Coordinates of C-alpha atoms (C1' of nucleotides) in Angstrom, one line a residue:
Chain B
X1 CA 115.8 113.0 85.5
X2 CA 119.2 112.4 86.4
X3 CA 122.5 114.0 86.2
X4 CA 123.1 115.1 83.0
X5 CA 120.4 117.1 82.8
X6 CA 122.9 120.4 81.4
X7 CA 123.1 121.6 78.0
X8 CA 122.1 119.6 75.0
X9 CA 124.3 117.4 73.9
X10 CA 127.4 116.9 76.7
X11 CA 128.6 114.0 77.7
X12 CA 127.4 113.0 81.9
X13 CA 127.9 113.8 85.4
X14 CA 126.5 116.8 86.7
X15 CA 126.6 117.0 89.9
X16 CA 123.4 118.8 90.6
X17 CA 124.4 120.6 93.4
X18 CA 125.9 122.5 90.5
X19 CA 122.8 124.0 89.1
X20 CA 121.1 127.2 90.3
X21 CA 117.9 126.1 91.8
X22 CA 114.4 128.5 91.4
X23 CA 112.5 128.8 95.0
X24 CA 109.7 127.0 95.0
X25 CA 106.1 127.7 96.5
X26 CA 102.6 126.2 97.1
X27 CA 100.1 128.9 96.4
X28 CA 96.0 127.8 96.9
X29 CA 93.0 129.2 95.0
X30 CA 90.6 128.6 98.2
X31 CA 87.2 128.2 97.9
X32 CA 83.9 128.1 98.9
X33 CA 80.2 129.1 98.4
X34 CA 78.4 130.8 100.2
X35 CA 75.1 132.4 99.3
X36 CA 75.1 130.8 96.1
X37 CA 78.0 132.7 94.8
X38 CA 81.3 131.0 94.1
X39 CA 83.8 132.3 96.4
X40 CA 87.6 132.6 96.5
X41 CA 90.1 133.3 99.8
X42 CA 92.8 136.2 99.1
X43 CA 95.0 137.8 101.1
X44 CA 96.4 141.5 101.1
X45 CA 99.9 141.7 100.7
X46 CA 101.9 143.9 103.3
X47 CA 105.1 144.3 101.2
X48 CA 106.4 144.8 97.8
X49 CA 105.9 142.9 95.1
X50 CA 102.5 143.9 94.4
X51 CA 102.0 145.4 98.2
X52 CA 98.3 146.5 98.8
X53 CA 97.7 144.2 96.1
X54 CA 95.2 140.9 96.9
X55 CA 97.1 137.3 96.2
X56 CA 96.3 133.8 96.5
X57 CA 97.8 132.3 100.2
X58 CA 101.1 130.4 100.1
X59 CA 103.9 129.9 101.2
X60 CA 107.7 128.3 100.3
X61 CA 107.8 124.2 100.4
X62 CA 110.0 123.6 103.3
X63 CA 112.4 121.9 101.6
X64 CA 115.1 121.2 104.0
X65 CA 118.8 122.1 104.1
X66 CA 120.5 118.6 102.9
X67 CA 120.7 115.2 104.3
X68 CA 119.6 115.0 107.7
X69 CA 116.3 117.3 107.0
X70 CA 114.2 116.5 103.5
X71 CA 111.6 118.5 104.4
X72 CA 108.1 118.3 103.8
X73 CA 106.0 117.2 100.3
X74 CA 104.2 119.4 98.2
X75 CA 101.1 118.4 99.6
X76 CA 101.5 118.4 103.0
X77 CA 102.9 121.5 102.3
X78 CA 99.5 123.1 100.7
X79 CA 98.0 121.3 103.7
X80 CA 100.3 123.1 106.4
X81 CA 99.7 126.3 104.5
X82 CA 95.7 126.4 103.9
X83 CA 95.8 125.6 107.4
X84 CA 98.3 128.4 108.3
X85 CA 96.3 130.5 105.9
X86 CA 92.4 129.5 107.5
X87 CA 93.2 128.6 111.1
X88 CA 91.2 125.5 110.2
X89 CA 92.3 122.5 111.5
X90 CA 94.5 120.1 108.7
X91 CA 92.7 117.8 106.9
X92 CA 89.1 119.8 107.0
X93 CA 88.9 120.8 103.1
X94 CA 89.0 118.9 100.4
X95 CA 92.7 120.1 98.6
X96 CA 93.8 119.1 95.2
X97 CA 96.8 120.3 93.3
X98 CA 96.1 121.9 90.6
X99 CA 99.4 122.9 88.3
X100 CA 102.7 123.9 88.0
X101 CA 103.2 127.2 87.4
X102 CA 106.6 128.9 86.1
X103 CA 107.1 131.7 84.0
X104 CA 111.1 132.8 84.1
X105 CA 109.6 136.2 85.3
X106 CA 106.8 135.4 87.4
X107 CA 108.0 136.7 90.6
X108 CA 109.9 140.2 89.6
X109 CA 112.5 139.4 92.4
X110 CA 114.0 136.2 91.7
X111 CA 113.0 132.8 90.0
X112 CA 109.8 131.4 91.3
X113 CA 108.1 128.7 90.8
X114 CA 104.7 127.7 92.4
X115 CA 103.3 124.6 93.0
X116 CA 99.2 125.7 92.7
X117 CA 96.4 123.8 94.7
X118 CA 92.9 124.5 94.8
X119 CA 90.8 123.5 98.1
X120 CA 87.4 123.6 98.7
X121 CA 85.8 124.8 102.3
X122 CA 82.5 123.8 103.1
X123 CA 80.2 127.0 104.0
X124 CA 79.3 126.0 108.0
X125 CA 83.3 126.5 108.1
X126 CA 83.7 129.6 106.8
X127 CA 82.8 131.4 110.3
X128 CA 85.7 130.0 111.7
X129 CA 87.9 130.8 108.9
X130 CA 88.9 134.1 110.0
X131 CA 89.8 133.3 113.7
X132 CA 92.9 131.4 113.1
X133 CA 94.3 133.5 110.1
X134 CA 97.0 135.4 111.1
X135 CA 98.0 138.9 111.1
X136 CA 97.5 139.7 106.9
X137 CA 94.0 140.9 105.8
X138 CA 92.2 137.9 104.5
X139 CA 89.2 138.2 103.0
X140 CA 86.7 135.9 100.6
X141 CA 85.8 137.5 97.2
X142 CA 83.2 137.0 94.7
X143 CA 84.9 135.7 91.7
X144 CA 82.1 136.5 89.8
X145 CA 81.9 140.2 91.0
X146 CA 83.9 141.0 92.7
X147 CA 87.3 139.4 91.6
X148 CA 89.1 142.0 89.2
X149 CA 92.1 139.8 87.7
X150 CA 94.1 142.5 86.6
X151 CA 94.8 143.6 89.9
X152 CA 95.9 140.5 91.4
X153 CA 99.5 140.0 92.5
X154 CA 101.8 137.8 90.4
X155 CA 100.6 135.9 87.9
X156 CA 97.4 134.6 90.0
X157 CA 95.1 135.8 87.5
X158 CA 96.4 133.3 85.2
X159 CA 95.7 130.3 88.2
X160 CA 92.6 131.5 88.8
X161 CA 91.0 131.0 85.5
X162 CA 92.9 127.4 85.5
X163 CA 91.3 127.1 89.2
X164 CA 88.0 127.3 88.1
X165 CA 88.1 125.8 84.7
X166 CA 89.5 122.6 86.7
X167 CA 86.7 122.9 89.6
X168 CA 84.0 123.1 86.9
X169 CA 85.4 120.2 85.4
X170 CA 85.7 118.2 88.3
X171 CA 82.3 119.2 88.8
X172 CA 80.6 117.5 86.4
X173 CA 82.9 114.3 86.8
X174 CA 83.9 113.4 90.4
X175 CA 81.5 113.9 93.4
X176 CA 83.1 117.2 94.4
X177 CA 79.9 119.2 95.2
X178 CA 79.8 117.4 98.8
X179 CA 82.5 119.4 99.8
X180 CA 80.9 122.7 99.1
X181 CA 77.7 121.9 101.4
X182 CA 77.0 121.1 105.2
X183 CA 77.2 117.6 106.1
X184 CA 73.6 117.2 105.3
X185 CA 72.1 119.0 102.7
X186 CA 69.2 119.2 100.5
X187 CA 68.9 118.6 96.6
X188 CA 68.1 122.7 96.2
X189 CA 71.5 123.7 97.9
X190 CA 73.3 120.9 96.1
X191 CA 71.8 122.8 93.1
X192 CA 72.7 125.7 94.1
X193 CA 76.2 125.1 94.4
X194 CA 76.4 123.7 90.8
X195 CA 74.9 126.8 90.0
X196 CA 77.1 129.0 91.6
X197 CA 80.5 127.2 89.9
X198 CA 79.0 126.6 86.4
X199 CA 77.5 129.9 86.5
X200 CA 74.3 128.5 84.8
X201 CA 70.7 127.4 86.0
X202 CA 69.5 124.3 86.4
X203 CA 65.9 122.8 86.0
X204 CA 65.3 121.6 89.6
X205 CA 63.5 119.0 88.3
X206 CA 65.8 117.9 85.6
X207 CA 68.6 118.1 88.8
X208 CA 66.6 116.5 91.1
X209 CA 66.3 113.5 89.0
X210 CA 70.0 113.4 88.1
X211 CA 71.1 113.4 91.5
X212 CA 68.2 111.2 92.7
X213 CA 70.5 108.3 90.8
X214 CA 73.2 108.9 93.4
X215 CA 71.3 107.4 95.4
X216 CA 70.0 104.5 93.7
X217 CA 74.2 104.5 93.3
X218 CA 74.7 104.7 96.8
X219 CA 76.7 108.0 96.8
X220 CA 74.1 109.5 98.9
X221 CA 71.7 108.5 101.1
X222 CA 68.6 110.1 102.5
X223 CA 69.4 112.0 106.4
X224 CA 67.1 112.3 109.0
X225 CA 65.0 115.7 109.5
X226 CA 63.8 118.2 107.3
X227 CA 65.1 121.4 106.1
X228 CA 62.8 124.5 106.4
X229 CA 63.1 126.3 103.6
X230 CA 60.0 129.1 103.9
X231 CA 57.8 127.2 102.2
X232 CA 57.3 123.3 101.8
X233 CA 60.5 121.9 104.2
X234 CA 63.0 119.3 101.6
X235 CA 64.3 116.1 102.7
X236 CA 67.7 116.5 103.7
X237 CA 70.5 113.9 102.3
X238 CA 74.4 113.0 103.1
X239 CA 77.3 111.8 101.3
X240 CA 77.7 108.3 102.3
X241 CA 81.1 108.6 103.3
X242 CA 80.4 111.7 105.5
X243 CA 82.9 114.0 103.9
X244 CA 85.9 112.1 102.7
X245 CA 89.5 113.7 102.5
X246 CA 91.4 112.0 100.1
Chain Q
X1 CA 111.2 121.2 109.5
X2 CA 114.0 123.1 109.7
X3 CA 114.9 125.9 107.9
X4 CA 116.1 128.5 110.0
X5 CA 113.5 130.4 109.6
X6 CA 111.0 128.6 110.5
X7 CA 107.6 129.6 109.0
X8 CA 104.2 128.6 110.2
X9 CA 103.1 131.8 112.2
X10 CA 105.6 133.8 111.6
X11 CA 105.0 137.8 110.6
X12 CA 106.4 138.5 106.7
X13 CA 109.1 139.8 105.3
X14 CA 111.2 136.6 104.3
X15 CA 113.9 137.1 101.5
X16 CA 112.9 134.5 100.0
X17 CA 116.9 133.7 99.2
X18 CA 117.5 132.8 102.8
X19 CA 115.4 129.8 101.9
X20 CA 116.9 126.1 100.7
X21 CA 115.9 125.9 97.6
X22 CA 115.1 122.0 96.0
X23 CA 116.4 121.3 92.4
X24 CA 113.7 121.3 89.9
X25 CA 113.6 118.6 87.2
X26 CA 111.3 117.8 84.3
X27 CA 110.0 114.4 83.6
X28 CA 108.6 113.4 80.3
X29 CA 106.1 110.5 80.0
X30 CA 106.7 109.8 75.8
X31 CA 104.0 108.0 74.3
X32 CA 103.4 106.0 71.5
X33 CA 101.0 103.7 69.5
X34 CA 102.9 101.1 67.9
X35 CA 101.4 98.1 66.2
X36 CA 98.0 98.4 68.4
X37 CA 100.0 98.9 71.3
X38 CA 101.1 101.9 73.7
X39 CA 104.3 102.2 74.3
X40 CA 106.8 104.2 76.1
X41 CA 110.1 105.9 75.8
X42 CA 112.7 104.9 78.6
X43 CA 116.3 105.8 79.1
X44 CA 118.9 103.4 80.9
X45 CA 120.5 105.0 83.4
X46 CA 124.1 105.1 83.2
X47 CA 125.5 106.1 86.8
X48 CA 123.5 105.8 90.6
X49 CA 121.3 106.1 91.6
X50 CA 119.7 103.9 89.7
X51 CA 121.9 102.5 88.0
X52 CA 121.0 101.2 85.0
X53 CA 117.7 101.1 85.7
X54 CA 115.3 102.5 83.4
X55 CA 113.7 105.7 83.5
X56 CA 111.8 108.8 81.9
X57 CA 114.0 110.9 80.2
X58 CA 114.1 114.4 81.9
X59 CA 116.4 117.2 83.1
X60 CA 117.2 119.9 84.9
X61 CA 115.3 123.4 84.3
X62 CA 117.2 126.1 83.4
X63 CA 116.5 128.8 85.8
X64 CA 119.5 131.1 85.8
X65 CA 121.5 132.3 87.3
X66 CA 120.5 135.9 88.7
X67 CA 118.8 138.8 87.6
X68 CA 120.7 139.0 84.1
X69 CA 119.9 135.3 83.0
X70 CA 116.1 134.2 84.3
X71 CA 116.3 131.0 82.6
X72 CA 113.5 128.7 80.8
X73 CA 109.8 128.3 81.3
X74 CA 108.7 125.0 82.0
X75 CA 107.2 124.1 79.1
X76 CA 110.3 125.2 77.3
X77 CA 112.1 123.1 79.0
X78 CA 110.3 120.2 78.5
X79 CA 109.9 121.3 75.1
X80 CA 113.7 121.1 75.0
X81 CA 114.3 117.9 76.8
X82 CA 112.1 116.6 74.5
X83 CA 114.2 117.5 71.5
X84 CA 117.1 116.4 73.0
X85 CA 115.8 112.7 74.2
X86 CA 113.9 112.5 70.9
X87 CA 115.9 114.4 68.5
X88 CA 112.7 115.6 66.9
X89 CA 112.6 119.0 66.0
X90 CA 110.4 121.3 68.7
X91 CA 107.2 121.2 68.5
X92 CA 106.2 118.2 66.5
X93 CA 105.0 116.2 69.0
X94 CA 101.7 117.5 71.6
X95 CA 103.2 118.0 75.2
X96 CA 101.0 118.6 78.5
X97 CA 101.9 119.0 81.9
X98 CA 100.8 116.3 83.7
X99 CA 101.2 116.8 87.7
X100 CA 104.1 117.7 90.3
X101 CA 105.9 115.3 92.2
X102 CA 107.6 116.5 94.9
X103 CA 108.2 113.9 98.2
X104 CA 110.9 114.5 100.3
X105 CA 112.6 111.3 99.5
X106 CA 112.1 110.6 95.7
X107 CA 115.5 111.3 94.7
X108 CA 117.6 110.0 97.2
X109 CA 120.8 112.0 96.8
X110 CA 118.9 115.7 97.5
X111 CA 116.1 117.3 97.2
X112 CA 114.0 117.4 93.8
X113 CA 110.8 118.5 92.7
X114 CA 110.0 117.5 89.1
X115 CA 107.0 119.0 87.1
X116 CA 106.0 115.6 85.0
X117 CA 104.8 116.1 81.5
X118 CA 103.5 114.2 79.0
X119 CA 104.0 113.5 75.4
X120 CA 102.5 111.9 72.6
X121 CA 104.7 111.3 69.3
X122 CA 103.0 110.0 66.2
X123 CA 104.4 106.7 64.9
X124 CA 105.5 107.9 61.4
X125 CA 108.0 110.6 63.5
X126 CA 108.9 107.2 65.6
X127 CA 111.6 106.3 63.3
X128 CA 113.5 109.6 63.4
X129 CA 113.9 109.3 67.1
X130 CA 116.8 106.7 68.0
X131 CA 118.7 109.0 65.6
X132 CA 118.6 112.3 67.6
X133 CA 118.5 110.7 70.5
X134 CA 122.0 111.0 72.9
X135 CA 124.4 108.7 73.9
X136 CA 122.6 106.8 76.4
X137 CA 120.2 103.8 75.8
X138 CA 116.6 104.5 74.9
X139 CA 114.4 102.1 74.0
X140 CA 110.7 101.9 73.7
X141 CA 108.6 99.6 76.0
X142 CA 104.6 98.4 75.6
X143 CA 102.9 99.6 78.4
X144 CA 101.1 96.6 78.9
X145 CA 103.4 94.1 78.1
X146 CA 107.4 95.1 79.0
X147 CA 107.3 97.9 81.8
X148 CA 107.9 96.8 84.8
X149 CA 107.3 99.1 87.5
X150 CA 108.6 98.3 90.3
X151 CA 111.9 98.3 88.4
X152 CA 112.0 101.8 87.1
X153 CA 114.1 104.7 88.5
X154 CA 113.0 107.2 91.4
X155 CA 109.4 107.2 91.7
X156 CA 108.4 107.1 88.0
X157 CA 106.3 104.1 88.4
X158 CA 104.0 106.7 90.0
X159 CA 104.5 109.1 87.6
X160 CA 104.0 106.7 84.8
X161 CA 100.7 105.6 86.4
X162 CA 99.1 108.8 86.5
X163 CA 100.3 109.4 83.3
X164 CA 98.0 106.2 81.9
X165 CA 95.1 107.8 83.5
X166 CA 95.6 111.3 82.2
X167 CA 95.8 109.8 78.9
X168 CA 92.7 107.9 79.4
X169 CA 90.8 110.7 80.6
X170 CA 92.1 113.0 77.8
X171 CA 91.4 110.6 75.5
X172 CA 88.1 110.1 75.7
X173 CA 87.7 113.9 76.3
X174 CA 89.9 116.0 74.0
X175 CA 90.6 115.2 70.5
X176 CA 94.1 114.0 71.3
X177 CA 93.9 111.0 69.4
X178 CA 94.8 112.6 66.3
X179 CA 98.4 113.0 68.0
X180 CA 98.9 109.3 67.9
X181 CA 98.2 108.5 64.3
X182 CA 99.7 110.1 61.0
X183 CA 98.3 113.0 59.5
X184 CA 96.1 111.0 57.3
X185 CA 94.4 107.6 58.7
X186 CA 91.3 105.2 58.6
X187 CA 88.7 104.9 61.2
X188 CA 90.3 101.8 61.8
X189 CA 93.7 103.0 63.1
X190 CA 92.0 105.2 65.1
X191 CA 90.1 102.9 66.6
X192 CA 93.2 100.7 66.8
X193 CA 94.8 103.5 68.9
X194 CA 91.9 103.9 71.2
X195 CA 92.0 100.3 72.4
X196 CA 95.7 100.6 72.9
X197 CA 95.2 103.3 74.9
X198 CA 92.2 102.2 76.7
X199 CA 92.9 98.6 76.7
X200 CA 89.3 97.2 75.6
X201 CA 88.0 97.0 72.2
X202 CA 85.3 98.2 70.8
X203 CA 82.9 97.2 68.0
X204 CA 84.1 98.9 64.8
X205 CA 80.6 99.9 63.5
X206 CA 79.8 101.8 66.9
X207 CA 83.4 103.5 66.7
X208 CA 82.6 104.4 62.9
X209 CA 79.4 106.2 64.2
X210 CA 81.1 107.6 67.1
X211 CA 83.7 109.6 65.2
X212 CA 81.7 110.2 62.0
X213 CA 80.0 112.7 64.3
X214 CA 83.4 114.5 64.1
X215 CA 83.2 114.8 60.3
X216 CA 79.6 116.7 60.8
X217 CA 80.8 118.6 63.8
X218 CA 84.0 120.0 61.5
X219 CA 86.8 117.7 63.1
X220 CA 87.9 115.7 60.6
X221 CA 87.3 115.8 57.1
X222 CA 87.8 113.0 54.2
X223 CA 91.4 113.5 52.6
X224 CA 91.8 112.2 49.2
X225 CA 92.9 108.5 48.3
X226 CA 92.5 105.5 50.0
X227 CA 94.6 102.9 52.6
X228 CA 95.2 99.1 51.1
X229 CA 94.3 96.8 54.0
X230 CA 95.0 93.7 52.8
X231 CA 91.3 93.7 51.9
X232 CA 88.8 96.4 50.7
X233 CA 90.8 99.9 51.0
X234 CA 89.9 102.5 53.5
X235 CA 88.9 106.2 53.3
X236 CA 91.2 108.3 54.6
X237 CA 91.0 111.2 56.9
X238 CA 92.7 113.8 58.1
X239 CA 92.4 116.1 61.1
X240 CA 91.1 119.5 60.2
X241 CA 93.3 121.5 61.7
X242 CA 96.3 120.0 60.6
X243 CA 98.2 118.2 63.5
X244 CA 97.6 121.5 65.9
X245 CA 100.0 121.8 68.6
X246 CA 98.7 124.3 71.8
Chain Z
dT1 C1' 84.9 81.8 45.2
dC2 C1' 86.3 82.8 49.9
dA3 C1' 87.9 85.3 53.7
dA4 C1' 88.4 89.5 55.8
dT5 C1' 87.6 94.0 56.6
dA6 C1' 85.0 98.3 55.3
dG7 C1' 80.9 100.3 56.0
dT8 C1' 75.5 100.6 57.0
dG9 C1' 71.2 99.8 59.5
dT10 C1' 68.3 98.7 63.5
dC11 C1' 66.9 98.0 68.1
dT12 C1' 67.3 99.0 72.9
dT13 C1' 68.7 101.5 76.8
dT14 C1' 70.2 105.5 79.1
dC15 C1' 70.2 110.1 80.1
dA16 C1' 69.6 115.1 79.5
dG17 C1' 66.5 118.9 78.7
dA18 C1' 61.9 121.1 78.3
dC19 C1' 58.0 121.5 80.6
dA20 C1' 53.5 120.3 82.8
dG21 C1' 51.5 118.9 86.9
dT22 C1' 50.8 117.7 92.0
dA23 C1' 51.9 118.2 97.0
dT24 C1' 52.7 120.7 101.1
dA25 C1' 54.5 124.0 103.7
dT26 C1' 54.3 129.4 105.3
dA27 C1' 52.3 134.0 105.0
Chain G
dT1 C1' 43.5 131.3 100.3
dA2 C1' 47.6 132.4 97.9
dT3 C1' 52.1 131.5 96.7
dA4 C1' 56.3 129.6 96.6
dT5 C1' 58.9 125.8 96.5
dA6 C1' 59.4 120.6 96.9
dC7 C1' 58.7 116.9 94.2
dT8 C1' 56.8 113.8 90.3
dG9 C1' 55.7 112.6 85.6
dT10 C1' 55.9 112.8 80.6
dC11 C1' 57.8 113.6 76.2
dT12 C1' 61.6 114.2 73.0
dG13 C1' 66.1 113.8 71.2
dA14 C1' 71.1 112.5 71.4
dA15 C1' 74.1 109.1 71.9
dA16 C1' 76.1 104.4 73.2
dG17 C1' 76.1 99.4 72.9
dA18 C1' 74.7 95.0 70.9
dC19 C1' 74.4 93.0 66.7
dA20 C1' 72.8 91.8 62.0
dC21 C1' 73.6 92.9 57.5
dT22 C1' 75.7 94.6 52.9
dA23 C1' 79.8 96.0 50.1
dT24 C1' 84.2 95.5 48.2
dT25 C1' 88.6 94.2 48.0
dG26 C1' 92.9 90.7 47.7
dA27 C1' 94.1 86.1 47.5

DNA sequence: TCAATAGTGTCTTTCAGACAGTATATA
DNA sequence: TATATACTGTCTGAAAGACACTATTGA
């Protein structure tokens, strides 16, 4: 980018400072799983736009007000908001961004544009999600049944389905599903988190075996204890690097 | 941080106006497959920063001015920067986003956040580029062999890494490849395109079989005539659905 | 005729899916 | 004892990689 940056063909130097600038925002598609069923974080708006209406958390990118304050990045600023957003502490859900989002009339008040990020929260953290969130009604939703995209705010609908399309892909390619499960976990809840996002079945022994080369891989590794599970306890396993941010 | 308005508990109710707004750029990652190899389309700066550096081509996104004039979406405008930098009419080459780059510190004069895209033009439309193209320097660059990345403008290096990887991954998972080759070719330039890509070569009879699958699956057909080679002719095929764009 | 590339065939390994079978816990 | 789930084994088919082989052109 650069100066220039104006109409097509003119000569140079814009001085950027020049150009109207859009607000910019971090929004989050938060996740989780509980019960087997894919869950998603939204919060009830208290004013117009879209008041009453459920929307995704976020929040403007502190960006400063010229040379002596930059403010922050676009992840750290996801970061500060999911945390803002869950009362959990930084740094304890796996957070990824997701895409840009920008339509000229996405936010009916002004020019908007939204930098989306999905995050994952494991289930034992869920309980504490409510404590720190602050005064708006948050509340996790079924996407599957309970979600109604027409009636989100904005145009989160539209990030939603790019949300999960991304998770499910992500699913089948990086080792994602450790951030959906307890610390330890056994191959049936592993399962049923796949099962929850891809919104298929799996044959557990078909699974089993798949994830039984993790190991062999050293991904996983076998925990100590047993998980009772009503009838025949499983072995319970970890992800080698106990829960890893990047 | 240090907006007046500080933000991390805080109630509601922001106008968002009394917010610093950043400057929002595109950035366009232009690819090519010359000769067997990728290459890249670079612009020499012609003022600081950076001056004379090289660096992806880009601009500013329109966003209007108020409520009359909303401005452009961002795929339009990297749909339009890439006319302008390319001079090739809109919508003949495929264009993706590719991520968001927003640190505090990447542009060192103010604020910007820049939406990165990336592009892939075919190498017959390659020689109708320089023509378009503005007054300022652009040149393409192999990949492999002339970019130097710890010489190009702003943070591009980063953005040009992640841009390799997307590529890579999209590659082997979309059929993209068809963007980099004319709308008729052999198996063999589309192999030669894949190594570029990928860097590693692969055994021609294995590719064959690999992408002969496509013809069966409805891909690509066979077009008519055949490609000299120096040696026995090729078939030729073509993408079925003519050189989509999405 | 030779060299080079186009194009085909075969063998092996890996992995996914279908599915049967065994083991071990609780009710 | 019954049953539900954990866990194991087997078969089949799709696809990738290694590699040998045939076909057809230009020089």
């Amino acid at each position: 980018m650069g100066n220039r940056g104006k109409a097509s063909p003119p000569p140079e130097a814009y001085r950027p400072d020049d150009y109207p600038r859009p607000s910019v925002t971090v929004d989050i598609v938060i996740f989780t799983v509980l019960d087997g069923d894919l869950k998603l974080l939204l919060i009830q708006r208290g004013e117009p736009p879209f008041e009453g209406r459920w929307a995704l958390p976020g929040g403007f990118v502190r960006v400063g007000d010229a040379m002596a304050d930059r403010g922050e990045g676009l992840d750290e600023a996801a970061a500060r908001e999911l945390a803002e957003e869950t009362g959990l502490p930084e740094g304890s859900a796996y957070l990824a961004q997701l895409h840009c989002f920008g339509a000229p009339d996405r936010d009916p008040r002004m020019r908007v544009i939204t930098v989306a990020y999905y995050a994952l929260v494991r289930p034992d953290l869920v309980p504490l999600v409510q404590a720190g969130s602050d005064a708006r009604e948050a509340r996790w939703f079924s996407v599957a049944e309970e979600v109604k995209p027409d009636r989100l705010a904005f145009d989160h609908a539209e990030i939603l389905e790019v949300a999960v399309e991304r998770l499910r892909q992500q699913l089948e390619m990086a080792p994602i599903a450790f951030e959906l499960v307890p610390a330890t976990f056994t191959i049936a809840e592993l399962r049923a988190v796949h099962e929850a996002v891809m919104g298929v079945t799996y044959d557990p022994g078909n699974f089993r075996r798949r994830f039984m080369r993790m190991i062999t891989d050293g991904i996983i590794e076998q925990a100590p204890g047993k998980r009772p599970t009503g009838t025949k306890p499983a072995k319970v396993y970890r992800f080698v690097r106990p829960h890893p941010r990047r």
